[in-house]
Coordinates of C-alpha atoms and ligand atoms in Angstrom, one line a residue:
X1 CA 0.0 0.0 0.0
X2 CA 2.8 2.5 1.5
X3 CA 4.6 2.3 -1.9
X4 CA 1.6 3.4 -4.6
X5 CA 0.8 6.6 -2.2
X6 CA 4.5 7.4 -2.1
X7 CA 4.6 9.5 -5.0
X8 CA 1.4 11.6 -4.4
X9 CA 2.9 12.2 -0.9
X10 CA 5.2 14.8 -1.5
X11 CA 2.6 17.0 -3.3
X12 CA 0.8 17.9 -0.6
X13 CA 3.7 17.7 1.6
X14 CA 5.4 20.2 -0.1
X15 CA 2.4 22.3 -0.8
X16 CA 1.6 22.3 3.0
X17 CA 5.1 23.2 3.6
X18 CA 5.0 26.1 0.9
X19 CA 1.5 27.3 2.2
X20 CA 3.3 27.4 5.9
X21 CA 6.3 29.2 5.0
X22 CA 4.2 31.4 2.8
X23 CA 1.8 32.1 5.9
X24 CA 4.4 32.9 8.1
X25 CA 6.6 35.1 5.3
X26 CA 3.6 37.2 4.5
X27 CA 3.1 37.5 8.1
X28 CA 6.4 38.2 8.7
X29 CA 6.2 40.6 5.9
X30 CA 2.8 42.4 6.8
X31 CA 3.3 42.6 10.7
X32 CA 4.9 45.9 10.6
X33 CA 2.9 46.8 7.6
X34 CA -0.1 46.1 9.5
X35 CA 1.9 48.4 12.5
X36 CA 1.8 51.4 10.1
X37 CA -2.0 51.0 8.9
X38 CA -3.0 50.7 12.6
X39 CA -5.7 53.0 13.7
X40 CA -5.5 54.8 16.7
X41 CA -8.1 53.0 19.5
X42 CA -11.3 54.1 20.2
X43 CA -15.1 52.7 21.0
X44 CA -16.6 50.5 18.0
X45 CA -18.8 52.2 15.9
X46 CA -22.8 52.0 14.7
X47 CA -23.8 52.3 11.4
X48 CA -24.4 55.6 10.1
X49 CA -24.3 57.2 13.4
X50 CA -20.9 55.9 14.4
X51 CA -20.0 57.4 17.7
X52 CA -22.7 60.3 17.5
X53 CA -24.4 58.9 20.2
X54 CA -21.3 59.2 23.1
X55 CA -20.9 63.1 22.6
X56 CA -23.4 63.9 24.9
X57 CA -24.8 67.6 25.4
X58 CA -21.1 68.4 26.4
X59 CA -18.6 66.6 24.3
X60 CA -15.5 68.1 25.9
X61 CA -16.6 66.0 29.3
X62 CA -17.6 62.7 27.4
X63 CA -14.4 62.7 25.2
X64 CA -12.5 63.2 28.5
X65 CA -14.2 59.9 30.0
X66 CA -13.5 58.1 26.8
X67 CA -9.4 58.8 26.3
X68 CA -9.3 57.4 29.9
X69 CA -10.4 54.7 28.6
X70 CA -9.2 54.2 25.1
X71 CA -5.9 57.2 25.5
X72 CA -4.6 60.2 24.4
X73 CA -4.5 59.5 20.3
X74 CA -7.9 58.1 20.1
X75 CA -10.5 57.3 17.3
X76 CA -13.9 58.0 16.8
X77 CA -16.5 58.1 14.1
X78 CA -19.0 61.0 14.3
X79 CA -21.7 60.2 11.5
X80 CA -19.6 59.3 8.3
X81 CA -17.0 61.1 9.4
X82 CA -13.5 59.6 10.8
X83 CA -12.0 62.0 13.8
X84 CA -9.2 61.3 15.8
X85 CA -9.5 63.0 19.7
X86 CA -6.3 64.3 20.7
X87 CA -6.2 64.7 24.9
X88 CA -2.6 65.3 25.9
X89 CA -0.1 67.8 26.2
X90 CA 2.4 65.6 24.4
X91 CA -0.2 64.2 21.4
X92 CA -1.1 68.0 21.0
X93 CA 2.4 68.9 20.3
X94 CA 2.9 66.5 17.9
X95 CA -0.5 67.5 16.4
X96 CA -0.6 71.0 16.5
X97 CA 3.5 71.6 16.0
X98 CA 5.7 68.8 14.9
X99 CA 3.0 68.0 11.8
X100 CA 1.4 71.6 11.7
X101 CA 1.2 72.3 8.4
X102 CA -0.5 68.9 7.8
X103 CA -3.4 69.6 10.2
X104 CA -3.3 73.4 9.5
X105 CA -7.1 73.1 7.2
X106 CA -10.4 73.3 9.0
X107 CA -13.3 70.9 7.7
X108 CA -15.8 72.0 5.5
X109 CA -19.0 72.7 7.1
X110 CA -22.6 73.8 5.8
X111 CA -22.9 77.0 8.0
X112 CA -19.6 78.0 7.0
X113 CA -19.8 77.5 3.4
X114 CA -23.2 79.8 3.9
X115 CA -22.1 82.4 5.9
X116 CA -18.7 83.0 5.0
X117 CA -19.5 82.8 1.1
X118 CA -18.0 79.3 0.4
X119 CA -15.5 79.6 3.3
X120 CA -14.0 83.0 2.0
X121 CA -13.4 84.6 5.2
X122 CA -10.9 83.2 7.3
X123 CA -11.6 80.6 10.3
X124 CA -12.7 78.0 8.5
X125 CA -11.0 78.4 5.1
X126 CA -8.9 75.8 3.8
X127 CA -4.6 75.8 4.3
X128 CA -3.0 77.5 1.8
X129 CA -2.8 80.7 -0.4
X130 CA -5.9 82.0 -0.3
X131 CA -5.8 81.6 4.1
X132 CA -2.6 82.5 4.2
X133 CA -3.3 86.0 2.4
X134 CA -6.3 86.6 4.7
X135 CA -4.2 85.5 7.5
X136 CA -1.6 88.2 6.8
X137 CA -4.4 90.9 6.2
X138 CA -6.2 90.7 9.2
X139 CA -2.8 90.3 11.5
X140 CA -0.8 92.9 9.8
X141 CA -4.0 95.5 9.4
X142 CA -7.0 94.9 11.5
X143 CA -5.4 93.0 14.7
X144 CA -1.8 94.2 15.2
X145 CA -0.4 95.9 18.2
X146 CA -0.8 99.0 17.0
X147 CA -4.6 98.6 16.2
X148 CA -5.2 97.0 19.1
X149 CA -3.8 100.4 20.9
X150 CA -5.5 102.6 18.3
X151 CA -8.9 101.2 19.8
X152 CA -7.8 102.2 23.3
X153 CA -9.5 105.3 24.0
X154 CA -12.6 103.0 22.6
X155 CA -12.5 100.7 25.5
X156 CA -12.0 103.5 28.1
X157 CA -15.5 105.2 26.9
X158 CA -17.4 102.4 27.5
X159 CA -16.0 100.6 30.5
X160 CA -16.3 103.9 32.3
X161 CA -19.5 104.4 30.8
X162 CA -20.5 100.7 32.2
X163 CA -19.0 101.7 35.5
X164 CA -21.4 104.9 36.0
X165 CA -24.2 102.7 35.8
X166 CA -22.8 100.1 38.2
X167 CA -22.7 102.8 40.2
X168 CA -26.1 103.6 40.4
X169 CA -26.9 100.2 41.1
X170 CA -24.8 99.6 43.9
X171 CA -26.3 103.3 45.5
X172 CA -30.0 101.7 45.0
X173 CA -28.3 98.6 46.3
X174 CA -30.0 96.7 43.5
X175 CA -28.3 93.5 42.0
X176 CA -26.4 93.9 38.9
X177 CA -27.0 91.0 36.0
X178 CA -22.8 90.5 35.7
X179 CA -23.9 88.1 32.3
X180 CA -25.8 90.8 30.6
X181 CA -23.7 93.8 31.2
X182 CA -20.5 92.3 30.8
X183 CA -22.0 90.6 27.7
X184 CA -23.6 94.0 26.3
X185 CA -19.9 95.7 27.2
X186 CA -17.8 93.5 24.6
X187 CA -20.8 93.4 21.8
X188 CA -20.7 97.0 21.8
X189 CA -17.0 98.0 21.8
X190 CA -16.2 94.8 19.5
X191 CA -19.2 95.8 17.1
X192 CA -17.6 99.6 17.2
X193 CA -14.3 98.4 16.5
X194 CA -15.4 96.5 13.7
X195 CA -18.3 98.5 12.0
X196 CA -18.4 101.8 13.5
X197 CA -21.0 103.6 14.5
X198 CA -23.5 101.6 17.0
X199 CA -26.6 103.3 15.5
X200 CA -27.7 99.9 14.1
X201 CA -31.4 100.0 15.0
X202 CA -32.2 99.7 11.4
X203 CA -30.8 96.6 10.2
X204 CA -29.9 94.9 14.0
X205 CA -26.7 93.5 12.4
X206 CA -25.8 92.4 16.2
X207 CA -29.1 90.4 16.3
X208 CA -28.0 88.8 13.4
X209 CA -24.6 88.2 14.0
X210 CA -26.0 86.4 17.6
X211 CA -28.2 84.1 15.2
X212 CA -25.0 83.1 12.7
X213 CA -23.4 82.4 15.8
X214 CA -26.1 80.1 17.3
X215 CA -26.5 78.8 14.0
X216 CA -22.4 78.5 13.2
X217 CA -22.6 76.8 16.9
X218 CA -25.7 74.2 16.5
X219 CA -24.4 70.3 15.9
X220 CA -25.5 70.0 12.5
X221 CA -26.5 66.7 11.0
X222 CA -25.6 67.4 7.5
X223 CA -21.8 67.7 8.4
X224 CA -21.5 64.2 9.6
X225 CA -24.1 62.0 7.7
X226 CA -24.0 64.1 4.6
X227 CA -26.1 61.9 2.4
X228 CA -29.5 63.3 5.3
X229 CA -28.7 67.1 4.2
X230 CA -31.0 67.6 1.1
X231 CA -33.7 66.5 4.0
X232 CA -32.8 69.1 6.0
X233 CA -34.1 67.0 9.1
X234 CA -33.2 70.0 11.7
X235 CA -34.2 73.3 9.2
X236 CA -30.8 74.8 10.3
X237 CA -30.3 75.0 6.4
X238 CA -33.7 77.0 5.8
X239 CA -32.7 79.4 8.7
X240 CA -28.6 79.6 7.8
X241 CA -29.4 80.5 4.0
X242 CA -32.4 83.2 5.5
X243 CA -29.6 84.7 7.9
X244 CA -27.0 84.8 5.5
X245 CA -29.3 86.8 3.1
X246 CA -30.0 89.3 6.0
X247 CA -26.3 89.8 7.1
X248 CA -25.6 90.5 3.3
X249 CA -28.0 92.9 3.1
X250 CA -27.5 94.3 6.6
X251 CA -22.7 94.5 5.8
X252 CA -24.1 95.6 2.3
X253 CA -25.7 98.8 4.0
X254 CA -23.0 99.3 6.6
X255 CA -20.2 99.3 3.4
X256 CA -22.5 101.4 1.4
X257 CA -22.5 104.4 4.2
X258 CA -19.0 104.1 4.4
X259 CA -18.1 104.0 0.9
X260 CA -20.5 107.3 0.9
X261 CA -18.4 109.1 3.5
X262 CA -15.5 108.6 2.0
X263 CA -16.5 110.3 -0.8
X264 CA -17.8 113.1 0.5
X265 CA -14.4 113.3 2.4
X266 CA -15.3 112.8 5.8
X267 CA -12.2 111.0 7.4
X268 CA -12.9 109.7 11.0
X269 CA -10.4 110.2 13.5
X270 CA -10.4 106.5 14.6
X271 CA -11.1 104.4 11.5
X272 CA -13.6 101.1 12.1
X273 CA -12.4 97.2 10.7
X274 CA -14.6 98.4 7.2
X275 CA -12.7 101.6 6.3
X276 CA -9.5 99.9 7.0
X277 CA -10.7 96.6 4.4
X278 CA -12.0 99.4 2.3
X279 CA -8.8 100.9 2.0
X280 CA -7.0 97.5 1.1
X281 CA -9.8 96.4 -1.6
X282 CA -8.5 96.6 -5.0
X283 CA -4.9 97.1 -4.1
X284 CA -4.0 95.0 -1.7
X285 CA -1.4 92.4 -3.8
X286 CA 1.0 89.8 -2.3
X287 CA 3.4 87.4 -4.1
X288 CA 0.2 85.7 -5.6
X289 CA -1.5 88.6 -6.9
X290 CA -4.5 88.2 -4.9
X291 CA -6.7 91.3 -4.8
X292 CA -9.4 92.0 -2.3
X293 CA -12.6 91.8 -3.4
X294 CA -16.0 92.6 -1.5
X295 CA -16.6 89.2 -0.4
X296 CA -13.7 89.3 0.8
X297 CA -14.4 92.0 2.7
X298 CA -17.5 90.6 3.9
X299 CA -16.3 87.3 4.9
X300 CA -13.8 88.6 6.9
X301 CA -15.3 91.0 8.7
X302 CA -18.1 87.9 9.8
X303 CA -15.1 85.8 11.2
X304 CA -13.5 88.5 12.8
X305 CA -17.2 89.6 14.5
X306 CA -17.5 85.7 15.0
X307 CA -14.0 85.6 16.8
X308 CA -14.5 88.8 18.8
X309 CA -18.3 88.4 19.9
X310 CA -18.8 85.9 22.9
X311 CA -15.0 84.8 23.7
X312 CA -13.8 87.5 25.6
X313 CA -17.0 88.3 27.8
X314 CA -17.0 84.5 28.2
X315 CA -13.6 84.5 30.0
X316 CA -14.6 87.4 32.3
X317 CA -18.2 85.3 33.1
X318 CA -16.6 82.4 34.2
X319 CA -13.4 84.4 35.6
X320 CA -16.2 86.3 38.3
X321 CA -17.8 83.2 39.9
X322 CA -14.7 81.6 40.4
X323 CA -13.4 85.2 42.3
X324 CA -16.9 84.6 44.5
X325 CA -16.5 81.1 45.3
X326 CA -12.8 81.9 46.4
X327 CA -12.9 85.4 48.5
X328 CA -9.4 84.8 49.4
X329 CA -8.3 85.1 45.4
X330 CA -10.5 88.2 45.2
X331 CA -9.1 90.1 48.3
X332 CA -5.2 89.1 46.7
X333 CA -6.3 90.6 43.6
X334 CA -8.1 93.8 45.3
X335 CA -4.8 94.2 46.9
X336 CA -2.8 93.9 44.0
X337 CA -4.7 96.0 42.5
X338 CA -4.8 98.4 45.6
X339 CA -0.8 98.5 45.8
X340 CA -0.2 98.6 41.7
X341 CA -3.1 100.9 40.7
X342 CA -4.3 103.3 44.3
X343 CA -7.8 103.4 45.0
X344 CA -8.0 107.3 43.7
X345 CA -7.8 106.3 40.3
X346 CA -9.3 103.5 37.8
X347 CA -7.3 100.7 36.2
X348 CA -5.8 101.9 33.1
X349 CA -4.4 99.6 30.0
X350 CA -0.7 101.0 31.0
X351 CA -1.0 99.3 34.4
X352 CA -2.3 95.9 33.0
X353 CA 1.6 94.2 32.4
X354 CA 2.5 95.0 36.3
X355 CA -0.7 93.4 37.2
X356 CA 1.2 89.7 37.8
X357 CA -1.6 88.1 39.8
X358 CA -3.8 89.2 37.9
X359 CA -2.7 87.5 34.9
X360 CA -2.7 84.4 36.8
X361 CA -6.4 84.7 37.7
X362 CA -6.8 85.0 34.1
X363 CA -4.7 82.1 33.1
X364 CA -6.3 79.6 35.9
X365 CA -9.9 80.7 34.5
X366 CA -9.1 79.7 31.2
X367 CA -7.1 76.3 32.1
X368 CA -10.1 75.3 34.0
X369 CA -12.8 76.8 31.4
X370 CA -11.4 77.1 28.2
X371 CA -13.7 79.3 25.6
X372 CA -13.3 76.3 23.1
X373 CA -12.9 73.4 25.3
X374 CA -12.2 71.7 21.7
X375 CA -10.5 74.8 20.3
X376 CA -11.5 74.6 16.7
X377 CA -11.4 71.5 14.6
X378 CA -8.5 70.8 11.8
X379 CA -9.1 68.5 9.1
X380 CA -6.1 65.7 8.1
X381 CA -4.3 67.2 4.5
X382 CA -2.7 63.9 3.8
X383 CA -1.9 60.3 5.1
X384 CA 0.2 60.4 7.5
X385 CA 1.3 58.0 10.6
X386 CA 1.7 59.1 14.3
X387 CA 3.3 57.3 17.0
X388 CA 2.6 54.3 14.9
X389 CA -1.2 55.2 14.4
X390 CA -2.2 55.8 10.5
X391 CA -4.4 58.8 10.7
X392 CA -6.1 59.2 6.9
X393 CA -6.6 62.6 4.9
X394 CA -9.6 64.2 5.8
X395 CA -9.7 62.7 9.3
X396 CA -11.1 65.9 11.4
X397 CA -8.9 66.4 14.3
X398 CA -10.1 67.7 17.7
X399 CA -7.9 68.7 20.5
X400 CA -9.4 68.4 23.8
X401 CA -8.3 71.5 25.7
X402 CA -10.3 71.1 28.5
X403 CA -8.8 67.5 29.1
X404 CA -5.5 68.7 28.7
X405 CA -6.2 71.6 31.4
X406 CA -7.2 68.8 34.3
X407 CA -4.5 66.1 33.0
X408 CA -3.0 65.4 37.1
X409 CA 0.1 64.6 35.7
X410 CA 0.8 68.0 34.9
X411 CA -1.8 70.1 37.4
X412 CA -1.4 67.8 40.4
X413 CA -4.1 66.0 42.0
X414 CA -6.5 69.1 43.0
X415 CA -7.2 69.9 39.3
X416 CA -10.5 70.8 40.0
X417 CA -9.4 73.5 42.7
X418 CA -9.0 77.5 41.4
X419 CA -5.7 77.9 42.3
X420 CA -4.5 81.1 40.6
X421 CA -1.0 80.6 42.5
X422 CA -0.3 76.8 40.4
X423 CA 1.0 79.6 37.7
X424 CA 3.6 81.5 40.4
X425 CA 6.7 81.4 38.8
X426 CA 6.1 79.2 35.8
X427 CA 6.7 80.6 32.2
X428 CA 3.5 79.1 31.0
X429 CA 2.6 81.1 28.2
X430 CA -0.8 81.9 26.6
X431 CA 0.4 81.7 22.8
X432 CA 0.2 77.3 23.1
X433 CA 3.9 76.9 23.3
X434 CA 3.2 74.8 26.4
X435 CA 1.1 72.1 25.3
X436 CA -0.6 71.6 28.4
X437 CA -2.3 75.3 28.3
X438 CA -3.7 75.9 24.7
X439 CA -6.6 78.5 25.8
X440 CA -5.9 80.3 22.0
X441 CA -4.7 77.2 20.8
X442 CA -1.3 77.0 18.8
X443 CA 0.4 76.6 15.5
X444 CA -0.4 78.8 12.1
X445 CA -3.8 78.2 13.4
X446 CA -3.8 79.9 16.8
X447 CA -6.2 82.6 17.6
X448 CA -4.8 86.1 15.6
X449 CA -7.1 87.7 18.1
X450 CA -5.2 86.9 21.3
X451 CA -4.0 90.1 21.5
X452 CA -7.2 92.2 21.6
X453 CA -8.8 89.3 23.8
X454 CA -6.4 88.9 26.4
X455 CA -6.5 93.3 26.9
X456 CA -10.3 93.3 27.1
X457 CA -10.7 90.4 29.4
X458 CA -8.2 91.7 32.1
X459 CA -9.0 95.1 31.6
X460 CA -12.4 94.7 32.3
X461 CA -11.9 92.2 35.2
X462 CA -9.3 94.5 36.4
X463 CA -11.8 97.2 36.8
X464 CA -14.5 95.9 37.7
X465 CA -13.0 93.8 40.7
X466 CA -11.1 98.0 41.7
X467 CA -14.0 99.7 41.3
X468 CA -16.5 97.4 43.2
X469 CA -16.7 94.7 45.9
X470 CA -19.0 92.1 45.1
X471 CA -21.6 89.7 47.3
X472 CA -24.1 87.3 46.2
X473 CA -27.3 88.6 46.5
X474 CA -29.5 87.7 49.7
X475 CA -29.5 84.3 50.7
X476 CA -27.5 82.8 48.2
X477 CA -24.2 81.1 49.4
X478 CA -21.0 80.8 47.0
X479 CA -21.0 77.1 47.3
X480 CA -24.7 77.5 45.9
X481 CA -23.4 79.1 42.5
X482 CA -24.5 77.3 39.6
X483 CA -21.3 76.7 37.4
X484 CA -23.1 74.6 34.5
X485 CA -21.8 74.7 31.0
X486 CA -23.7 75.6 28.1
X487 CA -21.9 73.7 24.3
X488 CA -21.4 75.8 21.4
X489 CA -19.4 77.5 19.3
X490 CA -17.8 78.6 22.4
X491 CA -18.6 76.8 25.9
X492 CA -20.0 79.8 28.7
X493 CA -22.1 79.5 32.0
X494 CA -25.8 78.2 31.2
X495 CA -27.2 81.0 33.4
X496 CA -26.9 84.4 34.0
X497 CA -24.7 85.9 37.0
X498 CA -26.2 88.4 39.4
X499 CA -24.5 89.8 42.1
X500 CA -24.9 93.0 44.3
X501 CA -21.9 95.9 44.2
X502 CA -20.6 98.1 46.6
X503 CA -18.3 100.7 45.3
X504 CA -14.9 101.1 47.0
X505 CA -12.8 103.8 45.3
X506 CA -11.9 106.7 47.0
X507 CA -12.8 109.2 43.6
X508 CA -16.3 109.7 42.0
Ligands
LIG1 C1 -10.2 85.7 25.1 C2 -10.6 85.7 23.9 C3 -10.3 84.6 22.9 C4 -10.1 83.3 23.0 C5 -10.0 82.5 24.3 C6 -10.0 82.7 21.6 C7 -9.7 81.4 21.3 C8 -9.5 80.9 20.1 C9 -9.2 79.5 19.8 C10 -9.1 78.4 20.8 C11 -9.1 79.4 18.4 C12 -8.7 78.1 17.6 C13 -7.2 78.0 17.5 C14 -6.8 76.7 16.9 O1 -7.4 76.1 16.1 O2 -5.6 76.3 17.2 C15 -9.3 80.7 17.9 C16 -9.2 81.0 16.5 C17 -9.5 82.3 16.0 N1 -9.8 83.4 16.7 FE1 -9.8 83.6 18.7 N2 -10.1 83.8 20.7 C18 -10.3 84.9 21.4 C19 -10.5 86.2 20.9 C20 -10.5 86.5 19.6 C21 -10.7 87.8 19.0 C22 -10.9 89.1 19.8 C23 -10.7 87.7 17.6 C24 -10.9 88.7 16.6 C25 -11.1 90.0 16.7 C26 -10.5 86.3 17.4 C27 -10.4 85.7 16.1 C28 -10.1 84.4 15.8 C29 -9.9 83.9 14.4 C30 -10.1 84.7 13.1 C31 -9.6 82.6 14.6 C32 -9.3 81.6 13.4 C33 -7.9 81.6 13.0 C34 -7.5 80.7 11.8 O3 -8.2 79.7 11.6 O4 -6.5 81.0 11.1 N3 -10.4 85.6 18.5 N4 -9.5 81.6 18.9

């Protein structure tokens, strides 16, 4: 018998052998392939919805639950679109600095492609020439040093103008709503800054600009399952295309009036965001020829109201009930203040750099409630592989600042404590060299607004923690203060602040 099977024996002997070899070659060969193409971890995903569902109503607290779990590179699928969550100071360097340029594009998204004329303007425009060129216009013209200084006299008029009428409250010993006032203080010097005048009662460009930024904020469906946008399931397309019409019409007037004073030669002493643009359109060439066009004009001056709106007076709202939960913080400021500034005069923007503890109040408001807990997304410009992880072009990017701000590694173990003093002799810088503080985030992308923002929040602070002291009104106990968050296109307190002043300078 043995003999007659002999010579079919070898066949499948050798073609066992071969398939063996072959199976451990390839996997041999594909191992470290495979170690390239792997994805960074994260929680399986449903159809269509993918990971939707985890986000919760404040996504900066349910990805920080999730990258303890699944760690500080992590994937996710939101709808149809692949993101990877970035949650640590040293993932966010290598993210936002060592491959910069290749998450330096923001996503497409249906509210900006409405509101900013097919992303024309400059927040959410794609990397490259055309950003790049915007990028330069509104840093070297509308939001340098010197124009931040320029508006100085601006911000004087109506912080003193705000303090007069705190004032009166605090003689009728009435409560003042901190939320609304502050809020109302920022619109109107931003909005003057920008557009001028504030004699907008006939096209209420502010009450639009307030709906673009709702709408700019919403979660839209359309961005993430895109094949459910023609439904428009939520109507945010209806309203976005209906705003953007209105905000045309109502820049359209505002650029009309000014175009008509300057040709009837009336030059204002303190020109606005639209005569400066003005003066750029038609001339304004780089290395690529580009020329300013009214879009243009348009789009940018929506991203810059967008940028300027709700971010600062945000800071400031969540900077005051931290101060009241912690009286000890607000007497060392008062001091400072008292000892820097003198309680016969009013803080001025000269005193703000010697104003040391100041700043750290400021910086431990915005590690513990950063304005973009997410900062703003970036989008993948190519294939590219990251501590071993293969992150795909087009994967959107999100860098949890908020996690990054309570990583104990870095803070310690009482992360959730206001501790102004964790800053005392550190160099940790608000422009998101230290990638464990990115309040303006960091890169080519960072905020070109930090400037303006960081004068306005700690001037107002400033003066409004000199001018008055401040105490809940009856009844109501600092450990009682409601600190909930409110998601959106930037994160503030979901309710309104009231508290009662008492003024406590020495000069009228
Ligand atoms: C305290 C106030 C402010 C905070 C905390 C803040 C924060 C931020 C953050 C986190 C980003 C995203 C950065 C990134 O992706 O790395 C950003 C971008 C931006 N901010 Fe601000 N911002 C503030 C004030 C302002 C002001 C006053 C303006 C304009 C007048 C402004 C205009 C912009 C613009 C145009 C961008 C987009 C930049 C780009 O994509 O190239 N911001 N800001």
């Amino acid at each position: 018998m043995l003999p007659p099977l002999l010579p079919s024996h070898p066949f499948p002997l050798l073609v066992a052998f071969l398939f063996f070899t072959g199976s451990l070659l390839l996997l041999l060969h594909l191992k470290p392939t495979q170690g390239r193409q792997k994805q960074p971890p994260g929680p399986p995903a449903w159809p269509v919805i993918g990971n939707l569902h985890l986000l919760g109503t404040l996504p900066h607290r349910s990805l920080h639950s999730l990258a303890r779990r699944y760690g500080p590179i992590m994937s996710l699928r939101l709808g149809q679109v692949p993101a990877v969550v970035v949650s640590s100071p040293e993932a966010a360097e290598l993210f936002l600095i060592t491959h910069d340029v290749v998450f330096a594009s923001r996503p497409k998204s249906q509210s900006s492609e409405i509101l900013s004329y097919g992303s024309k303007g400059m927040i959410f425009s794609e990397y490259g020439p055309y950003w790049r060129n915007m990028r330069k216009l509104c840093t070297s013209h509308l939001l340098s040093a010197s124009k931040v200084d320029m508006f100085l006299p601006l911000r004087r008029e109506e912080l003193r103008r705000l303090v007069k009428s705190i004032e009166k409250s605090a003689e009728a010993r009435e409560a003042v709503d901190l939320t609304e006032e502050v809020g109302r203080l920022v619109e109107d010097i931003m909005y003057k800054m920008i557009f001028g005048s504030n004699n907008d009662g006939r096209c209420d460009l502010k009450g639009l600009v307030r709906e673009a930024l709702n709408l700019v904020g919403a979660f839209n469906i359309a961005d993430f399952v895109p094949f459910l946008a023609p439904l428009d399931i939520q109507g945010l397309t209806r309203r976005l295309l209906k705003n953007s019409k209105k905000v045309d019409e109502a820049t359209e007037t505002i650029i009309r009036e000014h175009e008509e004073a300057l040709l009837v030669g009336q030059n204002r002493e303190h020109k606005d965001f639209v005569h400066i643009l003005l003066s750029c359109m038609d001339t304004y060439n780089d290395q690529h020829n580009s020329v300013i066009d009214r879009t243009n004009i348009k789009a940018v001056l929506h991203d810059i109201t967008a940028g300027a709106f709700d971010t600062s007076a945000t800071v400031i709202m969540w900077a005051f009930p931290e101060l009241l939960r912690n009286p000890s913080v607000m007497k060392k400021l008062q001091l400072e203040l008292d000892n820097q500034v003198g309680t016969s005069k009013m803080v001025e923007e000269a005193d703000l750099p010697r104003l040391t503890y100041l700043d750290m109040v400021v910086k431990e408001t915005m590690r513990l409630h950063p304005v973009g807990p997410l900062l703003l997304p970036r989008v993948c410009r190519e294939d590219i592989t990251i501590n071993g992880y293969c992150i795909k072009k087009n994967t959107r990017i999100i860098v949890n600042a908020w996690s990054i701000g309570r990583d104990p590694k870095i803070w310690s173990h009482n992360v959730e404590l206001f501790c102004p003093e964790r800053f005392l002799d550190t160099n940790i810088d608000y422009r998101g060299y230290d990638f464990q503080f990115l309040p303006f985030g960091s890169g080519r992308r960072g905020c070109p607004g930090l400037q303006l923002g960081l004068i306005t929040v700690k001037l107002i602070l400033a003066q409004l923690v000199h001018c008055f002291n401040w105490k809940l009104p009856e009844g109501m106990s600092p450990d009682e203060l409601d600190m909930t968050e409110t998601f959106g296109l930037v994160v503030p307190r979901a309710n309104h602040l009231l508290a009662l002043p008492s003024y406590r300078l020495s000069i009228n």
